[in-house]
Amino acid sequence: MIYTNFQNLVWEALKKIPRGRVTSYGEIAKFIGSPGAVRAVGTAVGKNPDAPRIPCHRVVQKGGGIGQYSGPGGVKAKIRMLEDEGVAVGGARVLDVKQKMFFFE
DNA sequence: CCAATGACTAATC
DNA sequence: CGATTAGCCATTG
C-alpha cells in the first residue's frame, strides 16, 4: 500500500503536536495548504497505520469535542490517552481546549 | 470521469 | 445538548 501525498502531509503535521497538547482537524488542513479539506484530513488521519510515532489521538474537533477514533478502544481509549498526557477531558469534550490547543508555526 | 464515502464544521431546530 | 442539513475536499471503486 502506497500512501498518498496528502496523507503524508497530515501525518507530518501530527508528529509536530507536542505531548499534552491537542489540535483541530481544521488547523491541520490549514497547515498542509488545504484549509477547507477538513473532511479529507479526518479521512487521512483515520487511515493512518496507527504507528506510535503518529499521535492521532491528539486531534480533536474545533470546539474541543473528542470526535472519533478508529484505533482499539475507540473514543474511550482516545480520551484516556489524552488525560494520561495531561489534557483534562470531561465526557466527550476537552475542558480547557483554548489552553491546550496547539497551533502550527 | 462520475458517484459514493468519511476520525469535520457551521447553521438550524 | 442532541439530531439534521448542507457545504466542504481527497480518496476510492
Short mmCIF file of C-alpha atoms (C1' of nucleotides) in Angstrom, two decimals:
data_model
loop_
_atom_site.label_atom_id
_atom_site.label_comp_id
_atom_site.label_asym_id
_atom_site.label_seq_id
_atom_site.Cartn_x
_atom_site.Cartn_y
_atom_site.Cartn_z
CA MET A 1 0.00 0.00 0.00
CA ILE A 2 1.45 3.31 -1.07
CA TYR A 3 0.14 6.28 0.81
CA THR A 4 -0.88 9.48 -0.90
CA ASN A 5 0.99 12.73 -0.55
CA PHE A 6 -1.97 14.21 1.26
CA GLN A 7 -1.78 11.53 3.93
CA ASN A 8 1.94 12.09 4.39
CA LEU A 9 1.37 15.78 4.93
CA VAL A 10 -1.30 15.08 7.52
CA TRP A 11 0.86 12.64 9.43
CA GLU A 12 3.83 15.01 9.28
CA ALA A 13 1.64 17.58 10.95
CA LEU A 14 0.51 15.10 13.60
CA LYS A 15 4.11 14.40 14.56
CA LYS A 16 4.60 18.09 15.35
CA ILE A 17 1.97 18.09 18.05
CA PRO A 18 3.76 18.19 21.42
CA ARG A 19 2.73 15.87 24.24
CA GLY A 20 -0.06 17.21 26.44
CA ARG A 21 -1.46 19.34 23.63
CA VAL A 22 -4.19 18.86 21.06
CA THR A 23 -5.05 20.38 17.70
CA SER A 24 -8.07 20.51 15.43
CA TYR A 25 -8.68 19.00 12.03
CA GLY A 26 -9.10 22.49 10.66
CA GLU A 27 -5.65 23.54 11.84
CA ILE A 28 -4.04 20.59 10.15
CA ALA A 29 -5.92 21.29 6.96
CA LYS A 30 -4.72 24.86 7.02
CA PHE A 31 -1.16 23.84 7.78
CA ILE A 32 -0.91 21.49 4.83
CA GLY A 33 -2.31 24.08 2.46
CA SER A 34 -5.91 22.97 2.15
CA PRO A 35 -7.93 24.99 4.69
CA GLY A 36 -11.24 23.58 3.54
CA ALA A 37 -10.23 19.95 3.36
CA VAL A 38 -11.14 19.11 6.95
CA ARG A 39 -13.15 16.10 5.81
CA ALA A 40 -10.25 14.78 3.80
CA VAL A 41 -7.94 15.36 6.77
CA GLY A 42 -10.22 13.35 9.02
CA THR A 43 -10.26 10.54 6.49
CA ALA A 44 -6.48 10.61 6.16
CA VAL A 45 -5.97 10.56 9.93
CA GLY A 46 -8.31 7.61 10.21
CA LYS A 47 -6.32 5.67 7.67
CA ASN A 48 -3.01 6.19 9.43
CA PRO A 49 -1.13 2.98 10.30
CA ASP A 50 -1.62 3.84 13.97
CA ALA A 51 2.11 3.80 14.48
CA PRO A 52 3.39 5.07 17.85
CA ARG A 53 5.04 7.95 16.07
CA ILE A 54 1.73 9.27 14.85
CA PRO A 55 -0.25 10.65 17.81
CA CYS A 56 -3.58 10.61 16.04
CA HIS A 57 -5.37 10.83 19.40
CA ARG A 58 -4.21 14.42 19.81
CA VAL A 59 -6.54 15.55 17.07
CA VAL A 60 -9.91 16.79 18.30
CA GLN A 61 -12.80 18.79 16.92
CA LYS A 62 -12.54 22.54 16.73
CA GLY A 63 -14.77 23.27 19.69
CA GLY A 64 -12.93 20.77 21.87
CA GLY A 65 -15.11 17.79 21.01
CA ILE A 66 -13.31 14.45 21.08
CA GLY A 67 -14.55 13.40 17.67
CA GLN A 68 -13.90 9.82 16.62
CA TYR A 69 -11.17 7.24 16.94
CA SER A 70 -10.63 4.12 14.85
CA GLY A 71 -7.92 2.59 17.00
CA PRO A 72 -8.51 -0.10 19.63
CA GLY A 73 -10.83 1.11 22.39
CA GLY A 74 -12.38 3.73 20.18
CA VAL A 75 -13.21 7.16 21.56
CA LYS A 76 -12.83 5.88 25.09
CA ALA A 77 -9.18 5.00 24.57
CA LYS A 78 -8.61 8.34 22.90
CA ILE A 79 -9.91 10.21 25.93
CA ARG A 80 -7.88 8.07 28.25
CA MET A 81 -4.66 8.74 26.34
CA LEU A 82 -5.31 12.45 26.36
CA GLU A 83 -5.92 12.52 30.08
CA ASP A 84 -2.79 10.48 30.50
CA GLU A 85 -0.83 13.21 28.75
CA GLY A 86 -2.29 15.93 30.91
CA VAL A 87 -5.27 17.02 28.83
CA ALA A 88 -8.35 17.39 31.01
CA VAL A 89 -11.37 15.78 29.39
CA GLY A 90 -14.96 15.94 30.60
CA GLY A 91 -17.32 13.48 28.96
CA ALA A 92 -16.68 13.70 25.23
CA ARG A 93 -15.12 17.11 25.39
CA VAL A 94 -11.74 18.75 26.15
CA LEU A 95 -12.30 21.13 29.04
CA ASP A 96 -9.54 23.71 28.66
CA VAL A 97 -9.33 23.41 24.91
CA LYS A 98 -8.26 27.01 24.37
CA GLN A 99 -5.31 26.41 26.60
CA LYS A 100 -4.35 23.01 25.23
CA MET A 101 -4.98 23.71 21.56
CA PHE A 102 -1.75 23.64 19.59
CA PHE A 103 -1.22 25.85 16.55
CA PHE A 104 1.35 25.09 13.89
CA GLU A 105 4.07 27.55 13.12
"C1'" DC B 1 -14.70 10.68 -15.40
"C1'" DC B 2 -18.73 10.11 -12.24
"C1'" DA B 3 -20.75 8.60 -7.70
"C1'" DA B 4 -20.15 7.42 -3.09
"C1'" DT B 5 -17.77 7.97 1.31
"C1'" DG B 6 -15.91 9.86 5.67
"C1'" DA B 7 -11.94 10.48 12.83
"C1'" DC B 8 -15.22 17.80 10.05
"C1'" DT B 9 -17.72 22.38 10.66
"C1'" DA B 10 -21.35 25.68 10.88
"C1'" DA B 11 -26.05 26.71 10.97
"C1'" DT B 12 -30.92 25.36 12.37
"C1'" DC B 13 -34.45 23.20 15.04
"C1'" DC C 1 -27.29 19.31 24.40
"C1'" DG C 2 -28.60 16.15 20.65
"C1'" DA C 3 -30.30 15.48 15.80
"C1'" DT C 4 -30.42 17.15 10.92
"C1'" DT C 5 -28.85 19.63 6.72
"C1'" DA C 6 -25.78 21.35 3.80
"C1'" DG C 7 -21.04 22.61 2.37
"C1'" DC C 8 -16.51 21.10 2.11
"C1'" DC C 9 -12.37 18.08 -0.24
"C1'" DA C 10 -9.24 13.98 -1.14
"C1'" DT C 11 -9.70 9.14 -1.86
"C1'" DT C 12 -11.70 5.03 -3.85
"C1'" DG C 13 -14.39 1.91 -6.92
#
